[in-house]
N, CA, C and O atoms as a DFTB+ gen file, in Angstrom:
456 C
 N C O
     1  1       6.692      -9.057      27.746
     2  2       7.053      -8.893      26.351
     3  2       5.865      -8.396      25.557
     4  3       4.714      -8.670      25.898
     5  1       6.152      -7.662      24.492
     6  2       5.116      -7.213      23.572
     7  2       5.549      -7.526      22.153
     8  3       6.737      -7.681      21.870
     9  1       4.594      -7.616      21.288
    10  2       4.871      -7.842      19.878
    11  2       4.983      -6.504      19.159
    12  3       4.431      -5.500      19.609
    13  1       5.685      -6.497      18.064
    14  2       5.716      -5.333      17.188
    15  2       5.462      -5.818      15.767
    16  3       5.675      -6.989      15.452
    17  1       5.012      -4.919      14.927
    18  2       4.738      -5.280      13.534
    19  2       6.060      -5.284      12.783
    20  3       6.734      -4.258      12.695
    21  1       6.423      -6.430      12.248
    22  2       7.671      -6.560      11.515
    23  2       7.504      -6.337      10.026
    24  3       8.430      -5.892       9.346
    25  1       6.296      -6.654       9.512
    26  2       6.047      -6.532       8.084
    27  2       4.545      -6.663       7.861
    28  3       3.842      -7.312       8.636
    29  1       4.075      -6.048       6.809
    30  2       2.709      -6.248       6.334
    31  2       2.827      -6.927       4.985
    32  3       3.658      -6.537       4.165
    33  1       2.003      -7.941       4.744
    34  2       2.047      -8.686       3.493
    35  2       0.739      -8.503       2.738
    36  3      -0.345      -8.604       3.312
    37  1       0.857      -8.235       1.454
    38  2      -0.297      -8.054       0.582
    39  2      -0.394      -9.266      -0.343
    40  3       0.574      -9.610      -1.020
    41  1      -1.553      -9.907      -0.371
    42  2      -1.802     -10.986      -1.319
    43  2      -2.010     -10.382      -2.700
    44  3      -2.632      -9.329      -2.836
    45  1      -1.488     -11.055      -3.726
    46  2      -1.609     -10.521      -5.080
    47  2      -1.425     -11.641      -6.099
    48  3      -1.039     -12.758      -5.754
    49  1      -1.706     -11.323      -7.354
    50  2      -1.544     -12.294      -8.435
    51  2      -0.128     -12.271      -9.007
    52  3       0.384     -13.305      -9.436
    53  1       0.506     -11.098      -9.017
    54  2       1.812     -10.944      -9.654
    55  2       2.729     -10.094      -8.776
    56  3       2.794      -8.877      -8.950
    57  1       3.439     -10.722      -7.834
    58  2       4.278      -9.966      -6.907
    59  2       5.319      -9.070      -7.579
    60  3       5.537      -7.944      -7.133
    61  1       5.955      -9.546      -8.630
    62  2       6.993      -8.740      -9.284
    63  2       6.402      -7.483      -9.911
    64  3       6.982      -6.402      -9.806
    65  1       5.261      -7.621     -10.556
    66  2       4.606      -6.458     -11.180
    67  2       4.151      -5.470     -10.126
    68  3       4.338      -4.264     -10.281
    69  1       3.552      -5.971      -9.051
    70  2       3.063      -5.086      -8.003
    71  2       4.222      -4.428      -7.254
    72  3       4.070      -3.330      -6.718
    73  1       5.369      -5.087      -7.214
    74  2       6.550      -4.497      -6.588
    75  2       6.938      -3.202      -7.285
    76  3       7.404      -2.269      -6.631
    77  1       6.756      -3.126      -8.583
    78  2       7.049      -1.896      -9.310
    79  2       6.242      -0.725      -8.800
    80  3       6.765       0.379      -8.648
    81  1       4.957      -0.964      -8.532
    82  2       4.103       0.099      -7.994
    83  2       4.547       0.489      -6.592
    84  3       4.787       1.667      -6.325
    85  1       4.661      -0.487      -5.689
    86  2       4.918      -0.182      -4.279
    87  2       6.319       0.365      -4.028
    88  3       6.493       1.172      -3.115
    89  1       7.324      -0.042      -4.802
    90  2       8.653       0.548      -4.598
    91  2       8.623       2.031      -4.925
    92  3       9.233       2.829      -4.214
    93  1       7.931       2.412      -5.980
    94  2       7.813       3.827      -6.337
    95  2       6.917       4.579      -5.359
    96  3       7.231       5.703      -4.968
    97  1       5.816       3.972      -4.968
    98  2       4.873       4.640      -4.062
    99  2       5.506       4.937      -2.713
   100  3       5.300       6.015      -2.155
   101  1       6.284       3.981      -2.177
   102  2       6.838       4.124      -0.834
   103  2       8.305       4.549      -0.810
   104  3       8.844       4.837       0.259
   105  1       8.947       4.591      -1.955
   106  2      10.366       4.931      -1.978
   107  2      11.227       3.876      -1.311
   108  3      12.187       4.191      -0.608
   109  1      10.870       2.605      -1.541
   110  2      11.625       1.479      -0.982
   111  2      12.241       0.694      -2.135
   112  3      12.079       1.057      -3.300
   113  1      12.943      -0.373      -1.804
   114  2      13.569      -1.187      -2.837
   115  2      13.206      -2.659      -2.623
   116  3      12.736      -3.044      -1.553
   117  1      13.428      -3.461      -3.641
   118  2      13.237      -4.906      -3.527
   119  2      14.430      -5.458      -2.753
   120  3      15.577      -5.317      -3.178
   121  1      14.148      -6.086      -1.616
   122  2      15.196      -6.701      -0.808
   123  2      15.446      -8.145      -1.215
   124  3      16.575      -8.632      -1.145
   125  1      14.380      -8.831      -1.644
   126  2      14.493     -10.225      -2.073
   127  2      13.309     -10.557      -2.969
   128  3      12.187     -10.107      -2.734
   129  1      13.577     -11.349      -3.997
   130  2      12.525     -11.801      -4.904
   131  2      12.616     -13.319      -4.997
   132  3      13.546     -13.866      -5.591
   133  1      11.631     -13.990      -4.398
   134  2      11.587     -15.449      -4.385
   135  2      10.575     -15.987      -5.388
   136  3      10.197     -17.157      -5.323
   137  1      10.138     -15.141      -6.312
   138  2       9.149     -15.548      -7.301
   139  2       7.742     -15.461      -6.753
   140  3       6.957     -14.607      -7.167
   141  1       7.421     -16.344      -5.823
   142  2       6.086     -16.353      -5.211
   143  2       5.934     -15.294      -4.114
   144  3       4.821     -14.982      -3.690
   145  1       7.062     -14.749      -3.666
   146  2       7.063     -13.759      -2.582
   147  2       8.162     -12.743      -2.846
   148  3       9.312     -13.111      -3.084
   149  1       7.805     -11.469      -2.806
   150  2       8.777     -10.389      -2.986
   151  2       8.782      -9.563      -1.713
   152  3       7.732      -9.145      -1.226
   153  1       9.972      -9.331      -1.180
   154  2      10.139      -8.538       0.036
   155  2      10.658      -7.166      -0.342
   156  3      11.700      -7.031      -0.983
   157  1       9.907      -6.143       0.070
   158  2      10.294      -4.752      -0.159
   159  2      10.689      -4.141       1.170
   160  3      10.177      -4.535       2.218
   161  1      11.599      -3.181       1.130
   162  2      11.961      -2.544       2.379
   163  2      12.733      -1.263       2.185
   164  3      13.301      -0.983       1.130
   165  1      12.723      -0.504       3.255
   166  2      13.456       0.743       3.344
   167  2      13.826       0.958       4.788
   168  3      13.860       0.016       5.580
   169  1      14.100       2.187       5.125
   170  2      14.555       2.496       6.477
   171  2      13.538       2.133       7.559
   172  3      13.916       1.655       8.629
   173  1      12.247       2.358       7.288
   174  2      11.244       2.169       8.339
   175  2      10.113       1.216       7.980
   176  3       9.151       1.097       8.739
   177  1      10.205       0.542       6.851
   178  2       9.066      -0.272       6.433
   179  2       9.535      -1.564       5.766
   180  3      10.546      -1.594       5.063
   181  1       8.779      -2.616       6.006
   182  2       8.942      -3.885       5.299
   183  2       7.552      -4.258       4.771
   184  3       6.571      -4.275       5.514
   185  1       7.497      -4.553       3.477
   186  2       6.241      -4.918       2.849
   187  2       6.475      -6.177       2.049
   188  3       7.411      -6.244       1.253
   189  1       5.626      -7.186       2.254
   190  2       5.690      -8.421       1.496
   191  2       4.602      -8.454       0.448
   192  3       3.491      -7.978       0.680
   193  1       4.915      -9.011      -0.696
   194  2       3.944      -9.217      -1.768
   195  2       3.934     -10.711      -2.055
   196  3       4.932     -11.272      -2.507
   197  1       2.800     -11.350      -1.789
   198  2       2.697     -12.804      -1.819
   199  2       1.709     -13.260      -2.875
   200  3       0.553     -12.837      -2.878
   201  1       2.164     -14.121      -3.769
   202  2       1.269     -14.649      -4.810
   203  2       0.230     -15.575      -4.182
   204  3       0.559     -16.449      -3.379
   205  1      -1.017     -15.367      -4.559
   206  2      -2.106     -16.257      -4.158
   207  2      -2.896     -16.628      -5.415
   208  3      -2.927     -15.851      -6.370
   209  1      -3.528     -17.792      -5.428
   210  2      -4.216     -18.230      -6.646
   211  2      -5.559     -17.532      -6.891
   212  3      -5.988     -17.413      -8.038
   213  1      -6.219     -17.076      -5.841
   214  2      -7.537     -16.488      -6.022
   215  2      -7.434     -14.982      -6.263
   216  3      -6.492     -14.326      -5.818
   217  1      -8.429     -14.452      -6.979
   218  2      -8.487     -13.007      -7.213
   219  2      -9.096     -12.326      -5.994
   220  3      -9.830     -12.945      -5.223
   221  1      -8.786     -11.063      -5.833
   222  2      -9.338     -10.291      -4.723
   223  2     -10.848     -10.175      -4.901
   224  3     -11.339      -9.878      -5.990
   225  1     -11.568     -10.412      -3.820
   226  2     -13.025     -10.292      -3.848
   227  2     -13.462      -9.464      -2.646
   228  3     -13.215      -9.850      -1.503
   229  1     -14.099      -8.345      -2.893
   230  2     -14.591      -7.513      -1.795
   231  2     -13.525      -6.604      -1.215
   232  3     -12.410      -6.509      -1.727
   233  1     -13.898      -5.946      -0.145
   234  2     -13.041      -4.973       0.523
   235  2     -11.971      -5.670       1.353
   236  3     -12.207      -6.732       1.929
   237  1     -10.788      -5.055       1.407
   238  2      -9.720      -5.583       2.260
   239  2     -10.172      -5.583       3.714
   240  3     -10.913      -4.691       4.127
   241  1      -9.747      -6.546       4.481
   242  2     -10.023      -6.573       5.915
   243  2      -8.972      -5.775       6.681
   244  3      -9.238      -5.311       7.789
   245  1      -7.795      -5.612       6.110
   246  2      -6.719      -4.796       6.671
   247  2      -6.167      -3.968       5.523
   248  3      -6.045      -4.458       4.400
   249  1      -5.831      -2.708       5.805
   250  2      -5.233      -1.891       4.754
   251  2      -4.183      -0.961       5.351
   252  3      -4.140      -0.761       6.564
   253  1      -3.339      -0.396       4.496
   254  2      -2.309       0.539       4.921
   255  2      -2.884       1.942       5.000
   256  3      -3.665       2.342       4.137
   257  1      -2.507       2.690       6.022
   258  2      -2.818       4.112       6.141
   259  2      -1.498       4.854       6.032
   260  3      -0.637       4.737       6.903
   261  1      -1.345       5.612       4.967
   262  2      -0.087       6.283       4.665
   263  2      -0.217       7.788       4.855
   264  3      -1.322       8.331       4.838
   265  1       0.888       8.442       5.030
   266  2       0.927       9.892       5.144
   267  2       2.329      10.376       4.859
   268  3       3.208       9.587       4.515
   269  1       2.539      11.667       4.999
   270  2       3.878      12.206       4.829
   271  2       4.015      13.166       3.671
   272  3       5.034      13.849       3.559
   273  1       3.025      13.238       2.811
   274  2       3.038      14.230       1.744
   275  2       1.602      14.722       1.562
   276  3       0.661      14.001       1.893
   277  1       1.419      15.926       1.047
   278  2       0.050      16.437       0.851
   279  2      -0.776      15.472      -0.004
   280  3      -0.279      14.890      -0.967
   281  1      -2.040      15.319       0.369
   282  2      -2.895      14.351      -0.331
   283  2      -3.023      14.646      -1.815
   284  3      -3.012      13.723      -2.629
   285  1      -3.144      15.908      -2.180
   286  2      -3.302      16.245      -3.604
   287  2      -2.074      15.802      -4.390
   288  3      -2.205      15.233      -5.474
   289  1      -0.897      16.053      -3.859
   290  2       0.336      15.630      -4.531
   291  2       0.427      14.113      -4.558
   292  3       0.826      13.533      -5.568
   293  1       0.060      13.467      -3.459
   294  2       0.089      12.000      -3.401
   295  2      -0.882      11.414      -4.412
   296  3      -0.552      10.443      -5.093
   297  1      -2.073      11.990      -4.520
   298  2      -3.071      11.476      -5.462
   299  2      -2.558      11.568      -6.891
   300  3      -2.720      10.631      -7.673
   301  1      -1.950      12.674      -7.231
   302  2      -1.422      12.831      -8.591
   303  2      -0.301      11.825      -8.850
   304  3      -0.266      11.178      -9.897
   305  1       0.609      11.702      -7.893
   306  2       1.743      10.792      -8.051
   307  2       1.280       9.340      -8.106
   308  3       1.718       8.584      -8.973
   309  1       0.396       8.941      -7.184
   310  2      -0.041       7.544      -7.096
   311  2      -0.897       7.132      -8.282
   312  3      -0.757       6.014      -8.780
   313  1      -1.781       8.010      -8.745
   314  2      -2.574       7.658      -9.928
   315  2      -1.679       7.564     -11.158
   316  3      -1.943       6.767     -12.058
   317  1      -0.621       8.375     -11.201
   318  2       0.355       8.265     -12.284
   319  2       1.088       6.934     -12.278
   320  3       1.547       6.466     -13.320
   321  1       1.199       6.319     -11.094
   322  2       1.843       5.016     -10.960
   323  2       0.883       3.854     -11.218
   324  3       1.310       2.705     -11.334
   325  1      -0.422       4.158     -11.308
   326  2      -1.394       3.097     -11.578
   327  2      -2.448       2.892     -10.515
   328  3      -3.286       2.000     -10.652
   329  1      -2.436       3.702      -9.440
   330  2      -3.471       3.599      -8.407
   331  2      -4.775       4.223      -8.915
   332  3      -4.775       5.029      -9.845
   333  1      -5.863       3.836      -8.292
   334  2      -7.181       4.381      -8.585
   335  2      -7.728       5.027      -7.324
   336  3      -7.627       4.449      -6.242
   337  1      -8.305       6.215      -7.445
   338  2      -8.952       6.865      -6.313
   339  2     -10.335       6.250      -6.142
   340  3     -11.126       6.207      -7.085
   341  1     -10.626       5.768      -4.916
   342  2     -11.920       5.149      -4.627
   343  2     -12.845       6.069      -3.852
   344  3     -14.064       5.905      -3.904
   345  1     -12.284       7.039      -3.129
   346  2     -13.145       7.930      -2.354
   347  2     -12.358       8.928      -1.535
   348  3     -11.154       8.784      -1.324
   349  1     -13.073       9.947      -1.078
   350  2     -12.523      10.998      -0.224
   351  2     -13.366      11.035       1.048
   352  3     -14.591      10.923       0.990
   353  1     -12.703      11.193       2.201
   354  2     -13.416      11.210       3.472
   355  2     -12.787      12.225       4.409
   356  3     -11.617      12.577       4.266
   357  1     -13.574      12.691       5.370
   358  2     -13.009      13.557       6.399
   359  2     -13.871      13.504       7.648
   360  3     -15.083      13.294       7.595
   361  1     -13.207      13.700       8.757
   362  2     -13.815      13.885      10.065
   363  2     -13.068      15.066      10.672
   364  3     -12.010      15.436      10.163
   365  1     -13.575      15.664      11.731
   366  2     -12.855      16.800      12.307
   367  2     -11.390      16.442      12.613
   368  3     -11.110      15.516      13.374
   369  1     -10.479      17.186      12.012
   370  2      -9.059      16.994      12.264
   371  2      -8.346      15.991      11.378
   372  3      -7.138      15.803      11.523
   373  1      -9.059      15.336      10.459
   374  2      -8.416      14.348       9.592
   375  2      -9.193      14.214       8.284
   376  3     -10.420      14.113       8.277
   377  1      -8.451      14.218       7.185
   378  2      -9.030      13.945       5.869
   379  2      -8.196      12.849       5.229
   380  3      -6.988      12.779       5.456
   381  1      -8.827      11.987       4.428
   382  2      -8.078      10.919       3.773
   383  2      -8.709      10.554       2.444
   384  3      -9.898      10.763       2.203
   385  1      -7.863      10.002       1.595
   386  2      -8.279       9.507       0.293
   387  2      -8.064       8.005       0.284
   388  3      -7.020       7.514       0.712
   389  1      -9.055       7.283      -0.204
   390  2      -8.952       5.827      -0.346
   391  2      -8.540       5.535      -1.785
   392  3      -9.133       6.042      -2.737
   393  1      -7.517       4.711      -1.917
   394  2      -6.984       4.308      -3.219
   395  2      -7.056       2.792      -3.350
   396  3      -7.241       2.077      -2.365
   397  1      -6.906       2.317      -4.579
   398  2      -6.656       0.906      -4.855
   399  2      -5.354       0.833      -5.638
   400  3      -5.129       1.627      -6.551
   401  1      -4.494      -0.123      -5.280
   402  2      -3.261      -0.328      -6.049
   403  2      -3.639      -1.004      -7.374
   404  3      -4.818      -1.294      -7.577
   405  1      -2.699      -1.265      -8.272
   406  2      -3.048      -1.846      -9.578
   407  2      -3.770      -3.194      -9.528
   408  3      -4.391      -3.589     -10.515
   409  1      -3.702      -3.912      -8.394
   410  2      -4.443      -5.169      -8.272
   411  2      -5.719      -5.020      -7.448
   412  3      -6.400      -6.007      -7.169
   413  1      -6.044      -3.786      -7.058
   414  2      -7.293      -3.546      -6.345
   415  2      -7.197      -3.552      -4.837
   416  3      -8.225      -3.431      -4.170
   417  1      -6.003      -3.689      -4.263
   418  2      -5.839      -3.648      -2.807
   419  2      -5.974      -2.218      -2.314
   420  3      -5.276      -1.321      -2.787
   421  1      -6.886      -2.004      -1.349
   422  2      -7.139      -0.660      -0.853
   423  2      -6.062      -0.184       0.112
   424  3      -5.490      -0.971       0.867
   425  1      -5.795       1.128       0.074
   426  2      -4.944       1.792       1.045
   427  2      -5.378       3.242       1.100
   428  3      -6.067       3.720       0.199
   429  1      -4.981       3.944       2.146
   430  2      -5.394       5.330       2.335
   431  2      -4.188       6.243       2.479
   432  3      -3.121       5.830       2.933
   433  1      -4.383       7.490       2.082
   434  2      -3.416       8.546       2.353
   435  2      -4.183       9.628       3.100
   436  3      -5.174      10.165       2.605
   437  1      -3.704       9.935       4.304
   438  2      -4.399      10.908       5.144
   439  2      -3.544      12.121       5.429
   440  3      -2.324      12.107       5.266
   441  1      -4.228      13.181       5.862
   442  2      -3.545      14.381       6.316
   443  2      -4.415      15.080       7.336
   444  3      -5.641      14.974       7.319
   445  1      -3.753      15.794       8.223
   446  2      -4.436      16.584       9.238
   447  2      -4.559      18.009       8.711
   448  3      -3.552      18.710       8.613
   449  1      -5.777      18.459       8.367
   450  2      -5.923      19.823       7.835
   451  2      -5.453      20.865       8.854
   452  3      -5.596      20.691      10.064
   453  1      -4.900      21.927       8.333
   454  2      -4.413      23.016       9.205
   455  2      -5.577      23.773       9.787
   456  3      -5.379      24.723      10.544
C-alpha cells in the first residue's frame, strides 16, 4: 500500500476570510465551513484552512507550488486578490514567483520557459 495526499491544510487566523482569497485563486468552492476549519475543494484539489491562535512567524516549512497559467497573468490576478509578490527565481528549465497570501503564507507559481 502507498499513501496519497488527500488535502493540504493551511494554518491561519481567519479561515472564512482566507477562503475568499483561495477560492478565487484556485477556482474552487467552499465545501464545508465549521467556523474553526473551512474545507475548500474542486475537481482535483482539497485545501483546508484551520484557525490557530498564534500568528505566522518565519518562512513556511511546506508550501504550495502552483501552475497552469502564465506567471505574469497569475501575478496580476493574484495580487489583485490580495497576494504579495515576495520574489522571482529561475533555474534552467523552470522559473517561479514566490507569493504570500493575505495572511502571509507562502506559495509559488511556476512555469517552464519555452
